[in-house]
Short mmCIF file of C-alpha atoms and ligand atoms in Angstrom, two decimals:
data_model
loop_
_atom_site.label_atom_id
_atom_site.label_comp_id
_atom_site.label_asym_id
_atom_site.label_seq_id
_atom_site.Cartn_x
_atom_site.Cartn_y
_atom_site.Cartn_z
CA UNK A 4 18.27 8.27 -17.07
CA UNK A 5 15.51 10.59 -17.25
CA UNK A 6 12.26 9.80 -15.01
CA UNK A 7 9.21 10.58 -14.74
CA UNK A 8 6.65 9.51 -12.00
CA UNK A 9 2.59 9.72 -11.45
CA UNK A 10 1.11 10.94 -8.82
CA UNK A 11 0.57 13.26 -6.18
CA UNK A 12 0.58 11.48 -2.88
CA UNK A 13 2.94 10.41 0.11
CA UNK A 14 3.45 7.80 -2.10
CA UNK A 15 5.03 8.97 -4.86
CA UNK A 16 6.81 11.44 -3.11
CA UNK A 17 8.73 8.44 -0.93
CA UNK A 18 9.22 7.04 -4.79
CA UNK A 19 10.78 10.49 -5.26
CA UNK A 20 13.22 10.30 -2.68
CA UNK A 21 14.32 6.93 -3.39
CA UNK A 22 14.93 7.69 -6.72
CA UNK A 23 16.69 10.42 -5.97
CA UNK A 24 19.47 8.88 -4.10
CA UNK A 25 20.40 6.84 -7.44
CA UNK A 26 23.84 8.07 -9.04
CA UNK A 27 21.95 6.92 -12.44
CA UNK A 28 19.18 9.32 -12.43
CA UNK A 29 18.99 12.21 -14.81
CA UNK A 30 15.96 14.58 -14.26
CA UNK A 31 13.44 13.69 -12.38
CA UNK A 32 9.88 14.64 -13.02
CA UNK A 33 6.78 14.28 -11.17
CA UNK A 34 2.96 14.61 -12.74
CA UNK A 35 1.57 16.60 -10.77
CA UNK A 36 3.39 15.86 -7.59
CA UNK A 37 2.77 17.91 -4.03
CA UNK A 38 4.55 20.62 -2.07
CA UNK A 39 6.97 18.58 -0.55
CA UNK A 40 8.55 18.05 -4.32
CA UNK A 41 10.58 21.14 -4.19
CA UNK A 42 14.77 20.81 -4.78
CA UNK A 43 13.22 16.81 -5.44
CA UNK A 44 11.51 16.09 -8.65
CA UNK A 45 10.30 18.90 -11.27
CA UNK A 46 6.62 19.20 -10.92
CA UNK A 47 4.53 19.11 -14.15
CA UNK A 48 0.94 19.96 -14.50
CA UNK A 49 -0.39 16.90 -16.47
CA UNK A 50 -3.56 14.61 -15.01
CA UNK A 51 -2.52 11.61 -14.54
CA UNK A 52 -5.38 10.09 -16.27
CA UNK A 53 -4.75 11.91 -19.41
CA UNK A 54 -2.56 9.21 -21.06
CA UNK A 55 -2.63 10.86 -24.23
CA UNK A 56 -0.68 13.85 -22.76
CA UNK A 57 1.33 11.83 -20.75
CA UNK A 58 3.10 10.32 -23.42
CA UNK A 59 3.25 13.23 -25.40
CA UNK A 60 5.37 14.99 -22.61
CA UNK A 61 7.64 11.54 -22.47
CA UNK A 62 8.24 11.98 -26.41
CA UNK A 63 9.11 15.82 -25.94
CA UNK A 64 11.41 15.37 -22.99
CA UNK A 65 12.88 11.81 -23.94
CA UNK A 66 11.97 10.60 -20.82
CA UNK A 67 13.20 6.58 -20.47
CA UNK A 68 11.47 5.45 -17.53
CA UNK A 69 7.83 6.16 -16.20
CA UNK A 70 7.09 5.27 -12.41
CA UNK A 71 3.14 4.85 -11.85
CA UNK A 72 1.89 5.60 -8.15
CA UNK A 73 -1.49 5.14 -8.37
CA UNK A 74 -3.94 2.54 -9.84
CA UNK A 75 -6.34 4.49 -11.52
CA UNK A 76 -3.77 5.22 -14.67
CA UNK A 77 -2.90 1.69 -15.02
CA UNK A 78 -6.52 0.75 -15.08
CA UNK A 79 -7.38 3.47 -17.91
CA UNK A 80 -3.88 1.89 -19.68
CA UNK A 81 -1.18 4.23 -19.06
CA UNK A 82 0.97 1.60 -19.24
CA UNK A 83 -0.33 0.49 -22.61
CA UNK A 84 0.02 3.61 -24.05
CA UNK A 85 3.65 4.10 -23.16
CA UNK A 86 4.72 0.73 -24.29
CA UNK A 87 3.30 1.35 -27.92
CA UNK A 88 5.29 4.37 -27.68
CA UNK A 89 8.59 2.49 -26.87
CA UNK A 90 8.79 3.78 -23.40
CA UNK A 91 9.46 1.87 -20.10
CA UNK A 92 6.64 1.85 -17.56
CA UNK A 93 7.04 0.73 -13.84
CA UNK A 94 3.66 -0.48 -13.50
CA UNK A 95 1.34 -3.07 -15.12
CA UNK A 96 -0.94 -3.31 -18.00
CA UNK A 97 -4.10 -2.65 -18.34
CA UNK A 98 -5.08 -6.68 -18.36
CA UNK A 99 -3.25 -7.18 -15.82
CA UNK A 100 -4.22 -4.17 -13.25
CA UNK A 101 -7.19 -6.23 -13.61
CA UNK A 102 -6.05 -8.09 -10.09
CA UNK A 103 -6.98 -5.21 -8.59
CA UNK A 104 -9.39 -3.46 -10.72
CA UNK A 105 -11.99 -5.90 -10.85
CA UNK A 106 -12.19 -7.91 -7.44
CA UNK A 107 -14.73 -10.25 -9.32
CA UNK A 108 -11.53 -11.28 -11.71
CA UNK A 109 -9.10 -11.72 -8.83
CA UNK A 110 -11.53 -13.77 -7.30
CA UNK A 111 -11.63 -15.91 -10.33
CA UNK A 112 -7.82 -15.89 -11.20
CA UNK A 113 -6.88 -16.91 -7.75
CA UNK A 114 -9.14 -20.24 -7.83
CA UNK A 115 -7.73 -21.02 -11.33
CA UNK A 116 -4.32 -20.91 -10.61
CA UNK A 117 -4.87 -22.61 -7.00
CA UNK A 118 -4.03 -18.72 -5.01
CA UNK A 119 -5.73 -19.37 -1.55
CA UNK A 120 -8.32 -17.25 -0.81
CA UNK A 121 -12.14 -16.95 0.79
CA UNK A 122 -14.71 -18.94 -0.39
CA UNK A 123 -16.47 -16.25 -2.96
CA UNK A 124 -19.79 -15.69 -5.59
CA UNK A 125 -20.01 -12.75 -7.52
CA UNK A 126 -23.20 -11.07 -8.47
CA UNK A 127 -24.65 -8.77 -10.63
CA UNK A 128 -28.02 -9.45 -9.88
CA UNK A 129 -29.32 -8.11 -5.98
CA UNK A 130 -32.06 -10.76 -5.20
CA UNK A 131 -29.57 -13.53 -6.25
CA UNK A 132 -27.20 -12.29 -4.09
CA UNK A 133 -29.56 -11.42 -1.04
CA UNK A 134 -30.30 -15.76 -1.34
CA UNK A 135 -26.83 -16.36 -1.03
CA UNK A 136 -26.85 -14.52 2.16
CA UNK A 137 -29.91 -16.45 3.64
CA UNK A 138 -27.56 -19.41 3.45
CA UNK A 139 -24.16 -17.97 3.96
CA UNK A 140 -23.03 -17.56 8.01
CA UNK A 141 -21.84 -14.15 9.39
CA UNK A 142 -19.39 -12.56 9.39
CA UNK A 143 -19.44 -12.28 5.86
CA UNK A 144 -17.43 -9.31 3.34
CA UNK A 145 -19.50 -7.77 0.95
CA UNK A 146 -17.08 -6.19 -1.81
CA UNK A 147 -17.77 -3.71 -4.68
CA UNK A 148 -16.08 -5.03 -7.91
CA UNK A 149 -14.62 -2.15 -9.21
CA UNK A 150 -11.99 0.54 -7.87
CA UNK A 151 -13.38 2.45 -5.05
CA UNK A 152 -10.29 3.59 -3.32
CA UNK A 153 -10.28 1.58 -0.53
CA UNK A 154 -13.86 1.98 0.45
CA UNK A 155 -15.86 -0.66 -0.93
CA UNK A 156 -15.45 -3.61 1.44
CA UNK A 157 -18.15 -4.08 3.81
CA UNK A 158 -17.24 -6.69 6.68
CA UNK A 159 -20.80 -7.26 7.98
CA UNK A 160 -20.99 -8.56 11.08
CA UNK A 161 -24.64 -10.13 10.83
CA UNK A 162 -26.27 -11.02 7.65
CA UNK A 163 -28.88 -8.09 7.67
CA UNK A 164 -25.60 -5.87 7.76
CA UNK A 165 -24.29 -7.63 4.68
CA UNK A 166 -28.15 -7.42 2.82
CA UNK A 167 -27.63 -3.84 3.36
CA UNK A 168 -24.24 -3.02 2.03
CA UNK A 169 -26.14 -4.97 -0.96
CA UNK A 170 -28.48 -3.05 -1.28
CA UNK A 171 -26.55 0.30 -1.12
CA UNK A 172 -24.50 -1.16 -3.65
CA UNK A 173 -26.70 -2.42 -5.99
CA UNK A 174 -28.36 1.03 -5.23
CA UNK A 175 -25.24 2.93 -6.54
CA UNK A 176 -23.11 3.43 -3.43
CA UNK A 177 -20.31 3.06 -5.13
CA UNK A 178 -21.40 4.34 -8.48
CA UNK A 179 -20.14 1.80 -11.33
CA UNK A 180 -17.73 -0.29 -8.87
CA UNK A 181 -21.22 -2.00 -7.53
CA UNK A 182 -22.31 -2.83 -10.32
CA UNK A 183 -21.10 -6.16 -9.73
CA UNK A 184 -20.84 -7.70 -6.02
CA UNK A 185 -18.23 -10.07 -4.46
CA UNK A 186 -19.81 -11.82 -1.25
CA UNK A 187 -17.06 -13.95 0.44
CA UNK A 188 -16.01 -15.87 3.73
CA UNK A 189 -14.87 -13.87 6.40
CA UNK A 190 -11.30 -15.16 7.02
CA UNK A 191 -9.96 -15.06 10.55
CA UNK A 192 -6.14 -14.13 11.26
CA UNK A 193 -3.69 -10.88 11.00
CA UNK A 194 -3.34 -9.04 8.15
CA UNK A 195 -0.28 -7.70 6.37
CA UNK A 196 0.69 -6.34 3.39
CA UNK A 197 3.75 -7.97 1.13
CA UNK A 198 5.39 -6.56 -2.02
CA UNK A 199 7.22 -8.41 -4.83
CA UNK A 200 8.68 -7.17 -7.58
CA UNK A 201 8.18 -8.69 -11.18
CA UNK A 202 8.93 -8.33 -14.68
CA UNK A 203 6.59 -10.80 -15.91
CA UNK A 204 8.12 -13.48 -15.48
CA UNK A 205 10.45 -13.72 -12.23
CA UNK A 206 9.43 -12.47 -9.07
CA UNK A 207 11.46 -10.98 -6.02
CA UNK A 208 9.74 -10.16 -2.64
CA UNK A 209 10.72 -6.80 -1.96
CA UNK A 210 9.05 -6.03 1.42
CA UNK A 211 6.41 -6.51 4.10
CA UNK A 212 4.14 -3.94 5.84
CA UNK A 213 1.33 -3.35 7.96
CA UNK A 214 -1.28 -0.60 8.12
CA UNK A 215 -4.37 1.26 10.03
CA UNK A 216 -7.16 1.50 7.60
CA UNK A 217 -9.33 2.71 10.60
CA UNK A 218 -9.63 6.41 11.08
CA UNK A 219 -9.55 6.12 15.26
CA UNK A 220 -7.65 4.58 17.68
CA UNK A 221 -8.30 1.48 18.46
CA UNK A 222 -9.12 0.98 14.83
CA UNK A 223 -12.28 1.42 15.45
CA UNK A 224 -14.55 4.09 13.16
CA UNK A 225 -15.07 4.30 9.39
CA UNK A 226 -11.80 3.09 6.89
CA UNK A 227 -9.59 5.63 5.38
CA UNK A 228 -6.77 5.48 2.76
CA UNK A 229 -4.81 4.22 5.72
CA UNK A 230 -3.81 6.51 8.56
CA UNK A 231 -0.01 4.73 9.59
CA UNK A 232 1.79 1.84 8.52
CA UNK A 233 5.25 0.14 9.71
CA UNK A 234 7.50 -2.39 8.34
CA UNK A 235 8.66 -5.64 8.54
CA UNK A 236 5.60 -6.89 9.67
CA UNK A 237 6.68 -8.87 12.53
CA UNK A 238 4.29 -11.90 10.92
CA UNK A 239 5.93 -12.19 7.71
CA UNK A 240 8.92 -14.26 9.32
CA UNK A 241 11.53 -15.53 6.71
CA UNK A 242 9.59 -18.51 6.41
CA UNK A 243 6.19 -16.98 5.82
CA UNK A 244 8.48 -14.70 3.36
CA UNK A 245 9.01 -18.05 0.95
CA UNK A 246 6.07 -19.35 1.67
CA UNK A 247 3.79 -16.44 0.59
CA UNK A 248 6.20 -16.15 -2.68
CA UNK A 249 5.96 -20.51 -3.25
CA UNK A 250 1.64 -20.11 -2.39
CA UNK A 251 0.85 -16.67 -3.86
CA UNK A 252 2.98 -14.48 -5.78
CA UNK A 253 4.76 -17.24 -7.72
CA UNK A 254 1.46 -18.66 -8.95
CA UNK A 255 -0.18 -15.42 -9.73
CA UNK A 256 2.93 -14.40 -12.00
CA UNK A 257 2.61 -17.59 -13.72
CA UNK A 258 -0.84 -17.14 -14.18
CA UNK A 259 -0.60 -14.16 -15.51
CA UNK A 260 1.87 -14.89 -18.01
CA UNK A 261 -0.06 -18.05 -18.71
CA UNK A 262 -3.03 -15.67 -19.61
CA UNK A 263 -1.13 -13.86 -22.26
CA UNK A 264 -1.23 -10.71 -19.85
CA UNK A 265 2.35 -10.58 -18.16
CA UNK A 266 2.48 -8.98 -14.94
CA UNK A 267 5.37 -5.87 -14.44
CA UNK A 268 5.64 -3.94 -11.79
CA UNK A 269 5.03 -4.16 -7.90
CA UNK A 270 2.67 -6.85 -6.92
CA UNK A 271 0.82 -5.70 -3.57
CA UNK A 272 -1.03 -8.83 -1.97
CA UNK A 273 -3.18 -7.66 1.08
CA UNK A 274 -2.98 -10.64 2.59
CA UNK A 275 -4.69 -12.55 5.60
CA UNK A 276 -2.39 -14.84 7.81
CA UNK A 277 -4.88 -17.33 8.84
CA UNK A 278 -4.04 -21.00 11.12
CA UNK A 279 -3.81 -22.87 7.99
CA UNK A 280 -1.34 -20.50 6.40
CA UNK A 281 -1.31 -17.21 4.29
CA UNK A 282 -4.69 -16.33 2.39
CA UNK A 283 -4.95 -13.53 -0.33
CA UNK A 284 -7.32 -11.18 0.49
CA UNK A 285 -6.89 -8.70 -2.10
CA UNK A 286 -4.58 -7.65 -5.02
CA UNK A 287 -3.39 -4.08 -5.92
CA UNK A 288 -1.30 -3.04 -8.31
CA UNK A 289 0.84 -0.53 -6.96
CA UNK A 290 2.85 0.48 -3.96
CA UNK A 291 0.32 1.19 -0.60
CA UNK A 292 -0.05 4.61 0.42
CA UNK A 293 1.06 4.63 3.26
CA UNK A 294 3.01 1.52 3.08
CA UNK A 295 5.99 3.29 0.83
CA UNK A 296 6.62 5.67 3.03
CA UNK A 297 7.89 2.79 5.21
CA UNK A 298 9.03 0.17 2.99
CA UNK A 299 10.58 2.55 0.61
CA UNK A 300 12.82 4.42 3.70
CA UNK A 301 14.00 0.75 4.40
CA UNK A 302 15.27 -0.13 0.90
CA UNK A 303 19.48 -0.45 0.44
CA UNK A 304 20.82 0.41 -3.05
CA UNK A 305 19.81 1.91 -5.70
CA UNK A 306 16.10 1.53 -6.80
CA UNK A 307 16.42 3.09 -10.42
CA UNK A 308 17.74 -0.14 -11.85
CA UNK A 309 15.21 -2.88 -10.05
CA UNK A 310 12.49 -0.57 -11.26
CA UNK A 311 14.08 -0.80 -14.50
CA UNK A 312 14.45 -4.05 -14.81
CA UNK A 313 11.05 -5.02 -13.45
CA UNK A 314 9.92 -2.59 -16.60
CA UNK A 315 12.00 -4.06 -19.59
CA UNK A 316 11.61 -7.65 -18.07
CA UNK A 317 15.01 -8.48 -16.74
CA UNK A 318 14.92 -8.80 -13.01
CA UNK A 319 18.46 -9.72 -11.78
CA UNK A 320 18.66 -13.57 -9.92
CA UNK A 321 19.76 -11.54 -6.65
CA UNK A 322 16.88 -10.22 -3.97
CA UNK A 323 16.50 -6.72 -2.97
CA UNK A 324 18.08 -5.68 0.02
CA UNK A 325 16.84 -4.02 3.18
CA UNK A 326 17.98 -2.56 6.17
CA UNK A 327 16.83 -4.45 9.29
CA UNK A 328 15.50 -1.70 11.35
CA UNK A 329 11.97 -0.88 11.73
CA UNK A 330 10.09 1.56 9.91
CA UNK A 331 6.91 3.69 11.13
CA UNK A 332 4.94 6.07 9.37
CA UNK A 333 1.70 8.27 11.48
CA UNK A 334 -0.19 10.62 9.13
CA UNK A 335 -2.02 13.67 9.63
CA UNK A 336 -5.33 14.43 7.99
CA UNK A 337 -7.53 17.78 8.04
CA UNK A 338 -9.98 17.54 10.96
CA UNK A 339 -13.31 15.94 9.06
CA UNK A 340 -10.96 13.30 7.50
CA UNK A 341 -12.06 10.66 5.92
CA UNK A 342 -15.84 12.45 5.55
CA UNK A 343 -15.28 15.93 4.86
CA UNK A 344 -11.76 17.28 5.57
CA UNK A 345 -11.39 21.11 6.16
CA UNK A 346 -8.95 23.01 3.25
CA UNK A 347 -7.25 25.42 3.04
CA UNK A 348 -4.90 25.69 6.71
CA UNK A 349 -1.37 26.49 7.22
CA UNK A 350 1.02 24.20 8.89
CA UNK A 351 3.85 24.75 10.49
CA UNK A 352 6.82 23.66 12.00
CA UNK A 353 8.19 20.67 9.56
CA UNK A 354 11.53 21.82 9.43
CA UNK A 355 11.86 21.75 12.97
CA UNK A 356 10.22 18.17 13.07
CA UNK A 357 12.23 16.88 9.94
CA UNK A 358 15.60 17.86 11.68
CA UNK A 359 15.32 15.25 14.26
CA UNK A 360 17.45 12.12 13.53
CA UNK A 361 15.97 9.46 11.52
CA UNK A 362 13.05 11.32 10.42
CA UNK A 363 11.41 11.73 7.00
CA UNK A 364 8.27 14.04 6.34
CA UNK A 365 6.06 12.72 3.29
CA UNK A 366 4.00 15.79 2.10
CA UNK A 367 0.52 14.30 0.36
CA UNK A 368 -2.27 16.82 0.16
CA UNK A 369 0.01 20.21 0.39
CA UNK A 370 0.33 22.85 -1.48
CA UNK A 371 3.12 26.21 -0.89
CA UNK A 372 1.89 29.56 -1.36
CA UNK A 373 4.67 31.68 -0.89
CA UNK A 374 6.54 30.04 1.51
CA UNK A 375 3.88 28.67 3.68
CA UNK A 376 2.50 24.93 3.34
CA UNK A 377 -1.55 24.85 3.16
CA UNK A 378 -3.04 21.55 3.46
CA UNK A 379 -4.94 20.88 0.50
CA UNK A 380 -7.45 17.95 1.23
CA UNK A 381 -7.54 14.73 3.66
CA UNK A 382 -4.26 13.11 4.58
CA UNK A 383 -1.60 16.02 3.68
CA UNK A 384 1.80 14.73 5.76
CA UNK A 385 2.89 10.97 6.48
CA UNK A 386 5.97 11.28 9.33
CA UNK A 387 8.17 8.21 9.18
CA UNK A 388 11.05 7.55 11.15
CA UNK A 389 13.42 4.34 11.60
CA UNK A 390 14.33 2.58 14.62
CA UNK A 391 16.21 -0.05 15.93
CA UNK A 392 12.54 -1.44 16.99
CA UNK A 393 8.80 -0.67 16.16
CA UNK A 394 8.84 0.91 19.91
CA UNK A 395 11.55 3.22 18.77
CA UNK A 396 10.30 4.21 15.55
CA UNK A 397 7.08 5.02 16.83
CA UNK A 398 8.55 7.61 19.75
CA UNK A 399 10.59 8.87 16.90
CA UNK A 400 7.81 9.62 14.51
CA UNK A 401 5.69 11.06 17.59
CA UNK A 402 8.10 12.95 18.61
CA UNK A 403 8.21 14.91 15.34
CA UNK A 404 4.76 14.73 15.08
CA UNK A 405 4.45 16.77 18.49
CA UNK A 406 6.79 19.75 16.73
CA UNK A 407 4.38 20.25 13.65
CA UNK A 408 2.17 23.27 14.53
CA UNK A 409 -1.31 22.44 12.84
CA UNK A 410 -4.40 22.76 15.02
CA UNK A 411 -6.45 21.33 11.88
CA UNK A 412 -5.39 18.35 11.69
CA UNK A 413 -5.30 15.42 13.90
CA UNK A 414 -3.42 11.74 13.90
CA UNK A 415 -4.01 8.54 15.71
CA UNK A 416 -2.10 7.86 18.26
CA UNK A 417 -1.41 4.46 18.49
CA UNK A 418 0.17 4.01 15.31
CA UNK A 419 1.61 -0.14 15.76
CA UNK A 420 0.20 -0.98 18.79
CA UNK A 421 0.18 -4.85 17.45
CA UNK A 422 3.53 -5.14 17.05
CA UNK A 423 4.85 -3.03 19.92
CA UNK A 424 2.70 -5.29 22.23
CA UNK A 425 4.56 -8.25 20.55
CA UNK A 426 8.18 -6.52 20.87
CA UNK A 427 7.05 -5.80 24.88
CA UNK A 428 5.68 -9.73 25.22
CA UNK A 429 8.90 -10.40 23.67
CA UNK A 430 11.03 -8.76 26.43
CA UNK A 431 8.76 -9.59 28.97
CA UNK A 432 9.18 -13.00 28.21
CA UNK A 433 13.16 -12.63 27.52
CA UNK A 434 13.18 -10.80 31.06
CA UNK A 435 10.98 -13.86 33.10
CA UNK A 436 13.41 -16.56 35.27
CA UNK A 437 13.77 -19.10 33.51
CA UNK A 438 12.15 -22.71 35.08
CA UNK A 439 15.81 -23.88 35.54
CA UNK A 440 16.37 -20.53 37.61
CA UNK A 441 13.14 -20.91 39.49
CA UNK A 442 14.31 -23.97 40.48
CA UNK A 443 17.88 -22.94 41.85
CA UNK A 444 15.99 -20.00 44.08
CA UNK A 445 13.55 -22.44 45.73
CA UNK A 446 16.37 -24.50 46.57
P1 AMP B 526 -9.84 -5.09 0.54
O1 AMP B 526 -10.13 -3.74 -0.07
O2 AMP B 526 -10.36 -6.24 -0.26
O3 AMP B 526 -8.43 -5.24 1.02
O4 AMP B 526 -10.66 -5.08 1.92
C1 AMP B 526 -10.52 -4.06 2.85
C2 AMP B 526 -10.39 -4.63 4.23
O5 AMP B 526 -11.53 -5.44 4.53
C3 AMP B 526 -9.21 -5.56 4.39
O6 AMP B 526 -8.05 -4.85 4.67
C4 AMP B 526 -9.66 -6.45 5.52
O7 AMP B 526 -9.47 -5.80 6.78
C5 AMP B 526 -11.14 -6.57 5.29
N1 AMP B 526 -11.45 -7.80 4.55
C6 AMP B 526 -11.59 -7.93 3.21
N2 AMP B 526 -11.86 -9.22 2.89
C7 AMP B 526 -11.90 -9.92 4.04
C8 AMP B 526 -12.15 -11.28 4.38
N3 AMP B 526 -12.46 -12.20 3.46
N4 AMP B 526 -12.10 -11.64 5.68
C9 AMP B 526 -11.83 -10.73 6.65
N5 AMP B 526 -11.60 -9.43 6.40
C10 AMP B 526 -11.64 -9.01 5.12
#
């Protein structure tokens, strides 16, 4: 089968990989892909907004099966476009990328179809919205409806902090995404990230993740794309597994099909994991960036056909597999990430750092001239290795990350920190006499 995939990031080129490894795959094409692409995926030179050309290039090179990275196609209807062409998409409509183009409609489809989330208003109107804050308590989340990659979530910690991400969106912050406002409850807990799998009417989970939206360690300064990730989450126990997929996935694919506007593809719930149970914080409509490059590296068997059959709307009864060791993923931005990256510096040393075991380099913003790589923007390499715990992976991936020669860039350093302090609790704890020991030494 021939393939073609959208994108350009770490993403897509952990997609790539996967793929790749399928004894079913044909050619493999990415639009407009990276430097790390080469011997992987053909690169072709179409925007992946341009839906028009997109499908035109399907129709000249038969392709059978497009795989969308990124949200802002599906939101401008890639997906659409290709299905009134006869041509599979991984990747929802444009109704239903609604869950995470407009947070204003999530917010809304979640409290019809009983999806626990924060209490919410939306606004499109500033002084209505600056009364609801007189009466609201702090911490409170101010939210840009639209897409704004990430960045237009303000967790105000006092209420003149949340009039003034208000303001500055009502003022055009976010250019059209604040046009309309989401103010809502600030939930307490620990996030994490879970995928499922549908074709519109059955859903799978397929993994669990968490990331560092922070750009310092600590996660403390201002939010990026995300600058590491790992996977399982250590929260998302079996149990929270079935009970996120009974309390939130299940009910949002029903809902959606309800609607008239099935939902196919990967369902990404950003989730909160609060006393009372799992809360949805957001939706998004795609893999996480960097959250394939750890969930993807985890998956056993071939991926062709479950993206496939999450496409044409035939998911098979059985559940994805996965290996059970830990994933980690650190990436490395241009100094001046997330504000204003330098462009335009050589790296070196990946093959050295991509030869150690259990290692996988993600290229992002890269391009090759001649045979050197030349970061190209903000994050340009996600390093993700596997180990047999969080601890491991994470010496792993810094241990290649300590052979790449690039004096522009920079990475945080403390890449999951949560879970390795649960993993040394856990020993700690595994390690401590026991009461009915304690008792035989005093004797
Ligand atoms: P979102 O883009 O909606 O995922 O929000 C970005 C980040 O803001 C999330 O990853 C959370 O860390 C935080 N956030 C969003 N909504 C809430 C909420 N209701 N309570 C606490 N934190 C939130």
């Amino acid at each position: 089968m021939d393939v073609l995939i959208i994108g350009s990031g770490g993403r897509e080129h952990a997609l790539a990989l996967a793929l790749r490894r399928s004894p079913r795959l044909g050619r493999l094409y990415i639009a407009p892909g990276n430097a790390g692409l080469t011997g992987v995926a053909e690169r072709v030179a179409l925007n992946p907004s341009d839906c028009h050309a997109i499908v035109a290039f399907c129709q000249r090179e038969r392709i059978e099966l497009v795989v969308v990275g990124p949200e802002a196609p599906l939101a401008a209807g890639l997906s659409d476009d290709l299905a009134a062409a006869g041509i599979a998409c991984f990747g929802p409509s444009r109704a239903a990328a609604r869950l995470e183009s407009s947070k204003g409609f999530a917010k809304d489809f979640a409290r019809e179809f009983g999806v626990p989330t924060a209490a919410y208003r939306r606004f499109t109107d500033r002084e209505a919205a600056l009364a609801y804050l007189e009466v609201r308590q702090a911490p409170i989340v101010v939210k840009a409806d639209g897409l704004a990659a990430g960045k237009g979530v303000v967790v105000a910690s006092t209420i003149a902090e949340g009039e003034a991400a208000v303001l500055a969106m009502f003022d055009g912050a976010f250019g059209a995404a604040g046009a309309e406002v989401v103010i809502e409850d600030f939930l307490e807990g620990e996030e994490a990230s879970f995928f499922a799998l549908s074709d519109g009417v059955r859903a799978r989970a397929f993994a669990s993740a968490q990331d560092h939206k922070r750009v310092g360690d600590g996660d403390i300064g201002p939010n990026t794309g995300g600058m590491g990730a790992y996977s399982p989450a250590p929260i998302i126990t079996e149990a929270m597994t079935a009970r996120v997929m009974r309390e939130i996935v299940e009910p949002t694919i029903e809902g959606m099909r309800r609607r008239g506007t099935p939902y196919r593809g990967v369902l990404f719930a950003g989730l909160m994991i609060c006393a009372d149970g799992p809360k949805l914080i957001e939706y998004n409509a795609r893999f996480g960036d960097p959250e394939a490059q750890v969930v993807l590296p985890r998956f056993e068997g071939d991926l062709l056909p479950w993206l496939e059959a999450s496409a044409r709307g035939a998911l098979p009864d059985r559940a994805p597999r996965f290996s059970s060791r830990a994933a980690l993923t650190v990436v490395l931005a241009a100094r001046g990430y997330p504000v204003a990256p330098t462009a335009g510096t050589e790296i070196r040393g990946l093959e050295r750092a991509a030869a150690l075991p259990d290692v996988t380099i993600f290229h992002a913003a890269t391009r090759r001239e001649n045979e050197r790589i030349i970061a190209d923007g903000g994050r340009a390499l996600a390093i993700t290795a596997l180990g047999d715990s969080v601890t491991e992976a994470q010496r792993r991936a810094y241990a290649a990350v300590d052979l790449i020669d690039w004096p522009e860039g920079f990475c945080r350093r403390d890449i999951g920190w949560r879970a390795i302090a649960r993993e040394k609790s856990k020993a700690a704890s595994a390690n401590a006499p026991s009461d009915e020991s304690l008792k035989t030494r005093r004797a």
